[in-house]
JSON list of C-alpha atoms in Angstrom, two decimals:
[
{"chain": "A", "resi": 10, "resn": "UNK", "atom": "CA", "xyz": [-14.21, -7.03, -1.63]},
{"chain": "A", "resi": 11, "resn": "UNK", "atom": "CA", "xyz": [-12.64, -5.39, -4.57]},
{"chain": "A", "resi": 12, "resn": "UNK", "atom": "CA", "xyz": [-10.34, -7.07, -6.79]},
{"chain": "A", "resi": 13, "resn": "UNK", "atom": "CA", "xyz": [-8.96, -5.66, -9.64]},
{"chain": "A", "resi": 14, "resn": "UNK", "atom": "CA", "xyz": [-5.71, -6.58, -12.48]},
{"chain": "A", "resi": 15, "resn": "UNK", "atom": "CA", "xyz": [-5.09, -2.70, -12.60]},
{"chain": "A", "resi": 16, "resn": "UNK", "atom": "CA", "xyz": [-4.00, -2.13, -9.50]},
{"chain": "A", "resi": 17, "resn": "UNK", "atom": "CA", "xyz": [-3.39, -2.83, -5.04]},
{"chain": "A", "resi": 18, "resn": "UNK", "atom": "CA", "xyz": [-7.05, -2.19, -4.05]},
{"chain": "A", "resi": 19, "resn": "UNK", "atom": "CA", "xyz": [-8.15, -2.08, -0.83]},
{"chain": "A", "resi": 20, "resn": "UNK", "atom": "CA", "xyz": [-11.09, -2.89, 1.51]},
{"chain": "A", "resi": 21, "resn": "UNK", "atom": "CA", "xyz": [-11.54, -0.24, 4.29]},
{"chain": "A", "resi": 22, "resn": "UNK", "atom": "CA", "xyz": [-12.59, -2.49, 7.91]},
{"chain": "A", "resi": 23, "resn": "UNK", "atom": "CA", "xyz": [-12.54, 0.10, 9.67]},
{"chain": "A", "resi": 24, "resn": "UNK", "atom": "CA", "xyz": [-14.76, 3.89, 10.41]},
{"chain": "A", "resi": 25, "resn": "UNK", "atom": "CA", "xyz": [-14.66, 6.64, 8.31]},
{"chain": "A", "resi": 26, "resn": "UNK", "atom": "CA", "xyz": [-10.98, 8.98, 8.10]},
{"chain": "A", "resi": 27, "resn": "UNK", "atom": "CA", "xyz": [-13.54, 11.11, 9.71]},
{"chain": "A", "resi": 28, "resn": "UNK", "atom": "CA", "xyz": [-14.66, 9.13, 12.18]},
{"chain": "A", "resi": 29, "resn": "UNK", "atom": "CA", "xyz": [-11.24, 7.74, 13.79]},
{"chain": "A", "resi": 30, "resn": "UNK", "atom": "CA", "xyz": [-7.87, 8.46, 12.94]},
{"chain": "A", "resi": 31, "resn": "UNK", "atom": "CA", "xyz": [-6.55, 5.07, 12.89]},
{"chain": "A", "resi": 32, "resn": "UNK", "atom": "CA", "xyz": [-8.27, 1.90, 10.94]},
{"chain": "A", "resi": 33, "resn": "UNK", "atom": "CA", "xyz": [-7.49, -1.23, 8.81]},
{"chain": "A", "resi": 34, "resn": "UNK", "atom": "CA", "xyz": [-7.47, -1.94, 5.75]},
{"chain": "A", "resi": 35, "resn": "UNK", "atom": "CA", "xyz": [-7.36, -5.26, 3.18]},
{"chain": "A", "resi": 36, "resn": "UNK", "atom": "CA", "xyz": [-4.87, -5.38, 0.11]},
{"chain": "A", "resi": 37, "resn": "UNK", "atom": "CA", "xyz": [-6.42, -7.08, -2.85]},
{"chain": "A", "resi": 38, "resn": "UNK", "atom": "CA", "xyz": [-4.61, -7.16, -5.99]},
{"chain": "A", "resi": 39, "resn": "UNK", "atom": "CA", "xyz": [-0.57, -7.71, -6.69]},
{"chain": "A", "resi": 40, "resn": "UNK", "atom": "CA", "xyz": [0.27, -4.09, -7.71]},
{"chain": "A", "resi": 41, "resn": "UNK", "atom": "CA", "xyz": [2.49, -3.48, -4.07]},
{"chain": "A", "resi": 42, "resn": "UNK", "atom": "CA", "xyz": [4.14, -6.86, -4.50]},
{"chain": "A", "resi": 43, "resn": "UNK", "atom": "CA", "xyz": [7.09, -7.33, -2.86]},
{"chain": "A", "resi": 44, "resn": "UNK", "atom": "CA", "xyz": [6.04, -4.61, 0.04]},
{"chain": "A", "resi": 45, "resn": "UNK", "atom": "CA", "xyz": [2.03, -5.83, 0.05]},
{"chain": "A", "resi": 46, "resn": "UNK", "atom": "CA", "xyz": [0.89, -9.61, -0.94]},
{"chain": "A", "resi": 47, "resn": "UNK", "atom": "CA", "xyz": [-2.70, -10.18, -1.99]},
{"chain": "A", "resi": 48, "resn": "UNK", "atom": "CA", "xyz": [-4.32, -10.65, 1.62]},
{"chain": "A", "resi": 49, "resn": "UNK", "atom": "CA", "xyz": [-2.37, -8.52, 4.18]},
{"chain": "A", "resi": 50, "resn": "UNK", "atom": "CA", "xyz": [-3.81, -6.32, 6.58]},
{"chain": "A", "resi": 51, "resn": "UNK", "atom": "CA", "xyz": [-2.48, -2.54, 6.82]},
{"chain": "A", "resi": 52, "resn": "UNK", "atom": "CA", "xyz": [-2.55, -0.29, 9.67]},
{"chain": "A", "resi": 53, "resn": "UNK", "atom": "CA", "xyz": [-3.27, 3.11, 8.51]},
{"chain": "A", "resi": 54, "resn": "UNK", "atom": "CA", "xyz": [-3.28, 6.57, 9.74]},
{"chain": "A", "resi": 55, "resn": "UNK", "atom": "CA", "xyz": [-6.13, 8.55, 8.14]},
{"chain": "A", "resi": 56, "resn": "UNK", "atom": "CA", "xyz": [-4.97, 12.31, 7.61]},
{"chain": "A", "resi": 57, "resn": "UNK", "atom": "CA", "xyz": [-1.41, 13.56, 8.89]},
{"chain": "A", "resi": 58, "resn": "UNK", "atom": "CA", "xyz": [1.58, 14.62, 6.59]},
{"chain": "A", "resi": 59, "resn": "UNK", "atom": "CA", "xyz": [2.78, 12.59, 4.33]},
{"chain": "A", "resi": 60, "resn": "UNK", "atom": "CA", "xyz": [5.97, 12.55, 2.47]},
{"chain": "A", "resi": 61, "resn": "UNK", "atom": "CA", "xyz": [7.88, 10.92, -0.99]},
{"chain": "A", "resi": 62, "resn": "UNK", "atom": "CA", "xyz": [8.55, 7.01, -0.04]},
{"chain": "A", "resi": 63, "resn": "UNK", "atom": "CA", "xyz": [5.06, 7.13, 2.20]},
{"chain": "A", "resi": 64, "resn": "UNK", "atom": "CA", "xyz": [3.01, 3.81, 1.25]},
{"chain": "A", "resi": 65, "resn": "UNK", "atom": "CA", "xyz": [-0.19, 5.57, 1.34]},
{"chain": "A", "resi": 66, "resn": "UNK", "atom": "CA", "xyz": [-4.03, 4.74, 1.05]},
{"chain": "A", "resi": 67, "resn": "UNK", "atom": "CA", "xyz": [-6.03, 6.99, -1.53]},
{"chain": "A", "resi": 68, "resn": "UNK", "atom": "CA", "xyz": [-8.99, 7.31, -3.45]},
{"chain": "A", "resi": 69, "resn": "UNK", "atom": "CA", "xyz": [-8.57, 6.41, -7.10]},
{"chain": "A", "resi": 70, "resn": "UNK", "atom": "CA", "xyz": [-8.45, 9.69, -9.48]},
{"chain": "A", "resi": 71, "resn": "UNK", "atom": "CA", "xyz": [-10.93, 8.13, -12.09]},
{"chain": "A", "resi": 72, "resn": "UNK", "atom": "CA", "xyz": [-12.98, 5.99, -9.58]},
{"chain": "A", "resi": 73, "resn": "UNK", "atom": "CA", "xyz": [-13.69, 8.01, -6.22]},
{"chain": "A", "resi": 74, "resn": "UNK", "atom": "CA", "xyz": [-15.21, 5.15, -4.67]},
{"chain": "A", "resi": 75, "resn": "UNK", "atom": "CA", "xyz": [-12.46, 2.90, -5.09]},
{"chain": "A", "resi": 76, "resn": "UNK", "atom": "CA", "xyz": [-9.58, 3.13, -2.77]},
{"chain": "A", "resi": 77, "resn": "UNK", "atom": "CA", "xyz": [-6.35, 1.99, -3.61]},
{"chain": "A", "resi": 78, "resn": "UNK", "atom": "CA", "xyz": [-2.67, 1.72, -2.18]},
{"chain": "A", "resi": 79, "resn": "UNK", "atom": "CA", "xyz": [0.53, 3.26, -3.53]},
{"chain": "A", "resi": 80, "resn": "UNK", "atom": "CA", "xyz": [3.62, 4.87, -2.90]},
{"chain": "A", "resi": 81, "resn": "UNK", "atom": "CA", "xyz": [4.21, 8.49, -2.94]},
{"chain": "A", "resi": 82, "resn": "UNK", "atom": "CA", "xyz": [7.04, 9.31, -5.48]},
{"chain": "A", "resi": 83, "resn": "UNK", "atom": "CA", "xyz": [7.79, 12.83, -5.82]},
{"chain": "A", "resi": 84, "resn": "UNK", "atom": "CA", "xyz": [5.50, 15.89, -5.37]},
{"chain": "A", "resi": 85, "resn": "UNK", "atom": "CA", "xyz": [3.84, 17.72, -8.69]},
{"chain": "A", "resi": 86, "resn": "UNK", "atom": "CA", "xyz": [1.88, 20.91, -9.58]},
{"chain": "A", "resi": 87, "resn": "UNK", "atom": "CA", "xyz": [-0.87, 18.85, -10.20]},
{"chain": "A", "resi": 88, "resn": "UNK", "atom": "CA", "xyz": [-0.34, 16.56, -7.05]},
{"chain": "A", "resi": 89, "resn": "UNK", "atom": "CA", "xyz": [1.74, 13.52, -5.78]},
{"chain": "A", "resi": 90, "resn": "UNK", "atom": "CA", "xyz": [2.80, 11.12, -8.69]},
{"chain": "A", "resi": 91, "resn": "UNK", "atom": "CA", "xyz": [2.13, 8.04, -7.11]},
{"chain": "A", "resi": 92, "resn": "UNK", "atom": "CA", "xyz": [3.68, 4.58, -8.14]},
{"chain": "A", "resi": 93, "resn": "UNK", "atom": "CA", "xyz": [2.96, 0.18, -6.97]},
{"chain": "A", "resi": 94, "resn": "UNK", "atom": "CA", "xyz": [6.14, -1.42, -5.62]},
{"chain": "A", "resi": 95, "resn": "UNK", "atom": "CA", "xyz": [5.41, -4.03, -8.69]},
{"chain": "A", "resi": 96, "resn": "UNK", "atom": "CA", "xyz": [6.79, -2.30, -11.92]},
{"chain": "A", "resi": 97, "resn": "UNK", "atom": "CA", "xyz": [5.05, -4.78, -14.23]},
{"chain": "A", "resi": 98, "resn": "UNK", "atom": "CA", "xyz": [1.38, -3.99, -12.80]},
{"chain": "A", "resi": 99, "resn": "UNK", "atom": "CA", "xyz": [-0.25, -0.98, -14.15]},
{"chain": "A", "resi": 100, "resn": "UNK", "atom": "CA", "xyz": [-3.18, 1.20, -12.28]},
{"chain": "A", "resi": 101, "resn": "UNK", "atom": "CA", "xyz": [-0.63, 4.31, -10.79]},
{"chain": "A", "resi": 102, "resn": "UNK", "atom": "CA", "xyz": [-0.03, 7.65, -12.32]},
{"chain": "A", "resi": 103, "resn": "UNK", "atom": "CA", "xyz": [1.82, 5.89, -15.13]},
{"chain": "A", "resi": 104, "resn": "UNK", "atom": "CA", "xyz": [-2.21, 6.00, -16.54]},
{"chain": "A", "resi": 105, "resn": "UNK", "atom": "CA", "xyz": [-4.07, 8.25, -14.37]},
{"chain": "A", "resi": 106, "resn": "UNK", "atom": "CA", "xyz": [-1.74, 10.99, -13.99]},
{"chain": "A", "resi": 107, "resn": "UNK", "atom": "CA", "xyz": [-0.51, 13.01, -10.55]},
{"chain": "A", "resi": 108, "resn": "UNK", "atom": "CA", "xyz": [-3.14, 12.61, -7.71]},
{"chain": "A", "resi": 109, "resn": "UNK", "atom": "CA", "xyz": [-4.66, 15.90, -6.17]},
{"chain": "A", "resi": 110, "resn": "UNK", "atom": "CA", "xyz": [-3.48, 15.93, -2.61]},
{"chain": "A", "resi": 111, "resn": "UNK", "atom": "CA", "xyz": [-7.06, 15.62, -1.31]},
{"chain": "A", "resi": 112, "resn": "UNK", "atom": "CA", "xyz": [-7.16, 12.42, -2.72]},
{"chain": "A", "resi": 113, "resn": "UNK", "atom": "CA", "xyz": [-4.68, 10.81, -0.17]},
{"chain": "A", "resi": 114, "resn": "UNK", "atom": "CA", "xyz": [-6.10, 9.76, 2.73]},
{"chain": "A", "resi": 115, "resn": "UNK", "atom": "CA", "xyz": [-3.78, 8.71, 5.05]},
{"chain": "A", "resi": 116, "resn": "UNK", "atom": "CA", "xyz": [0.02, 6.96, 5.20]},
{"chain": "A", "resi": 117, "resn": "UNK", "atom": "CA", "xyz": [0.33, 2.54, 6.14]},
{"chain": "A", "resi": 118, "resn": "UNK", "atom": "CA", "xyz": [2.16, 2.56, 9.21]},
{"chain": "A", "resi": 119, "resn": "UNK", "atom": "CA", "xyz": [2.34, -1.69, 8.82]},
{"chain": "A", "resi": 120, "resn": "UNK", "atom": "CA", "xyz": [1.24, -4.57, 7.80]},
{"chain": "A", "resi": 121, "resn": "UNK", "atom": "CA", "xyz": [-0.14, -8.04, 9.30]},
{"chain": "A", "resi": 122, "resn": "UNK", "atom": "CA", "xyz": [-0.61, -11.40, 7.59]},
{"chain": "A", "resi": 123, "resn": "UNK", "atom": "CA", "xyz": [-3.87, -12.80, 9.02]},
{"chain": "A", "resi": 124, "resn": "UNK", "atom": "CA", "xyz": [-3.93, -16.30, 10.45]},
{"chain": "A", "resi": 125, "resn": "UNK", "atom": "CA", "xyz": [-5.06, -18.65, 7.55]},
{"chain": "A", "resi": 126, "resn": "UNK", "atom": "CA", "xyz": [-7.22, -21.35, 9.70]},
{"chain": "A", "resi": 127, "resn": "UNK", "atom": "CA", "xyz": [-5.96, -25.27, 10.01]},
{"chain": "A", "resi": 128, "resn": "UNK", "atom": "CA", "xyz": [-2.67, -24.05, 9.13]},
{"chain": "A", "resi": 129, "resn": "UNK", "atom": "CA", "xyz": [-1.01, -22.73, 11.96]},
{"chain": "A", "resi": 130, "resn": "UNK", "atom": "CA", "xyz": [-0.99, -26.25, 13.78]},
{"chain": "A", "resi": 131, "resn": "UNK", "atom": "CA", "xyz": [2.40, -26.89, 15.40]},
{"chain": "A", "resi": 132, "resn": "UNK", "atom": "CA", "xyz": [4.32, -24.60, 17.60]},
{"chain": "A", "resi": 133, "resn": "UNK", "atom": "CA", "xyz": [7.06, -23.84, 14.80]},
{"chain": "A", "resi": 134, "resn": "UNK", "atom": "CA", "xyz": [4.67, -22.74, 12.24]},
{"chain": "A", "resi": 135, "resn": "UNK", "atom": "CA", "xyz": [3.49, -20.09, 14.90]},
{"chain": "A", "resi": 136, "resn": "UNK", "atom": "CA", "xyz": [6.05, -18.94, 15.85]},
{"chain": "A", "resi": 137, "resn": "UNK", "atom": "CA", "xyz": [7.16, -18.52, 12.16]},
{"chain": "A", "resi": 138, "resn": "UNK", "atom": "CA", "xyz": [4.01, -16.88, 11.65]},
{"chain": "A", "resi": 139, "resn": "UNK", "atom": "CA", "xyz": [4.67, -14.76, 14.63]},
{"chain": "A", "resi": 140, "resn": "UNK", "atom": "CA", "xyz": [8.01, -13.40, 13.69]},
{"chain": "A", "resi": 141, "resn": "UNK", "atom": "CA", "xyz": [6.97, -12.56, 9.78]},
{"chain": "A", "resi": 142, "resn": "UNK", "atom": "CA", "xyz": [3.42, -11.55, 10.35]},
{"chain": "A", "resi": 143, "resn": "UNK", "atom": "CA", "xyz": [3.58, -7.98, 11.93]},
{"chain": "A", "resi": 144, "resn": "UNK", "atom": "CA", "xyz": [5.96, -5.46, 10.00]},
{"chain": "A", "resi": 145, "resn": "UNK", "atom": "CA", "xyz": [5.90, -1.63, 9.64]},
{"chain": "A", "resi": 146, "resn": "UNK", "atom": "CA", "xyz": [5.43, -0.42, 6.20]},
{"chain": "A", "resi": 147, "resn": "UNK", "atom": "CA", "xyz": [8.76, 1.78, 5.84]},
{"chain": "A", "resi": 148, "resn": "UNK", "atom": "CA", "xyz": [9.25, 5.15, 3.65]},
{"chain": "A", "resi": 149, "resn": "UNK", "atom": "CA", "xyz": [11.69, 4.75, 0.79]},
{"chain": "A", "resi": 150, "resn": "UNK", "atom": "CA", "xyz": [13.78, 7.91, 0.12]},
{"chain": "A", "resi": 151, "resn": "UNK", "atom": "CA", "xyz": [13.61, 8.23, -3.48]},
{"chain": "A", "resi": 152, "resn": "UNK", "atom": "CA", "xyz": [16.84, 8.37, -4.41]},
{"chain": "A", "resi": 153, "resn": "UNK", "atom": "CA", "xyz": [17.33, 4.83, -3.29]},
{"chain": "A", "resi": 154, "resn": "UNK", "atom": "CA", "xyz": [13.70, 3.67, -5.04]},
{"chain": "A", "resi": 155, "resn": "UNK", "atom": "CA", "xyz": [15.75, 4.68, -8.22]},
{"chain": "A", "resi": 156, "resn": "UNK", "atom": "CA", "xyz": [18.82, 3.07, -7.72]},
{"chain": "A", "resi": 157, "resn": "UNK", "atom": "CA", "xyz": [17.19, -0.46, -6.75]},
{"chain": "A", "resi": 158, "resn": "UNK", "atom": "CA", "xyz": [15.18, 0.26, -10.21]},
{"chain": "A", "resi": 159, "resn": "UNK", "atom": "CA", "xyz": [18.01, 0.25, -11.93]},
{"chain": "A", "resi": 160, "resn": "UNK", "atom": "CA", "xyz": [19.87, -2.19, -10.37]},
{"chain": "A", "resi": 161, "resn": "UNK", "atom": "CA", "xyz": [16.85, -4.84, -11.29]},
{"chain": "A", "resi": 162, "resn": "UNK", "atom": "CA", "xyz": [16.68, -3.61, -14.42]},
{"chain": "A", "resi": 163, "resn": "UNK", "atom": "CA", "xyz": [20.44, -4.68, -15.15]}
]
């Protein structure tokens, strides 16, 4: 598993983009926090259009082998200028610059907390588990990213 203080990594559990359209994926690292935690699942769908506000899965620009999740901001010459949910964590294009298109390899259509074991005992933790652990992953428009920016920032 890759963990890493730069950036949302993630652990691919699933076949190839070119193997299977659909597969999961493991966030590791606190860069998507409040959208991602450290731990959650993501349902993603390997190739397809993707759009500004898309939480997306790509390959790092410096470090091919390391995928890592984002979300698309606006569209570049150079490629898509991609940005974690978590403004104090650093690993987006902040550092690395816009990523070339062919980097991105597919858009999160939703999370999933996985059961942590001996916790889920009685029938109200469940079904509190239940109701919070599936959620899609939803495109932000970035108009509104901006405004809730600067709202915090106030």
């Amino acid at each position: 598993m890759y963990e890493s203080t730069r950036g949302a990594g993630v652990e691919r559990e699933a076949a190839a983009p070119a193997e299977a359209p659909f597969g999961i994926a493991e966030v590791t690292g606190v860069s998507m926090v409040p959208t991602l935690l450290h731990g959650d699942r993501l349902f993603v769908r390997y190739g397809g259009r993707v759009r500004a506000g898309d939480v997306v899965v790509l390959r790092h620009p410096l470090q091919q082998d390391l995928l890592v999740v984002k979300r698309l901001v606006e569209r570049r010459d150079a490629g898509w200028w991609v940005l974690g949910d978590n403004p104090a964590a650093e690993g987006d294009s902040r550092v690395f610059g816009a990523v070339p298109p062919g980097l991105v390899l597919g858009r999160v259509l939703g999370r999933y907390r996985p059961v942590t074991p001996g916790r889920q005992r009685s029938a109200g933790v469940v079904l509190s588990w239940l109701f919070s652990a599936v959620r899609p992953v939803r495109s932000v428009p970035p108009s509104a990213r901006s405004a809730s920016r600067r709202l915090r920032a106030r």
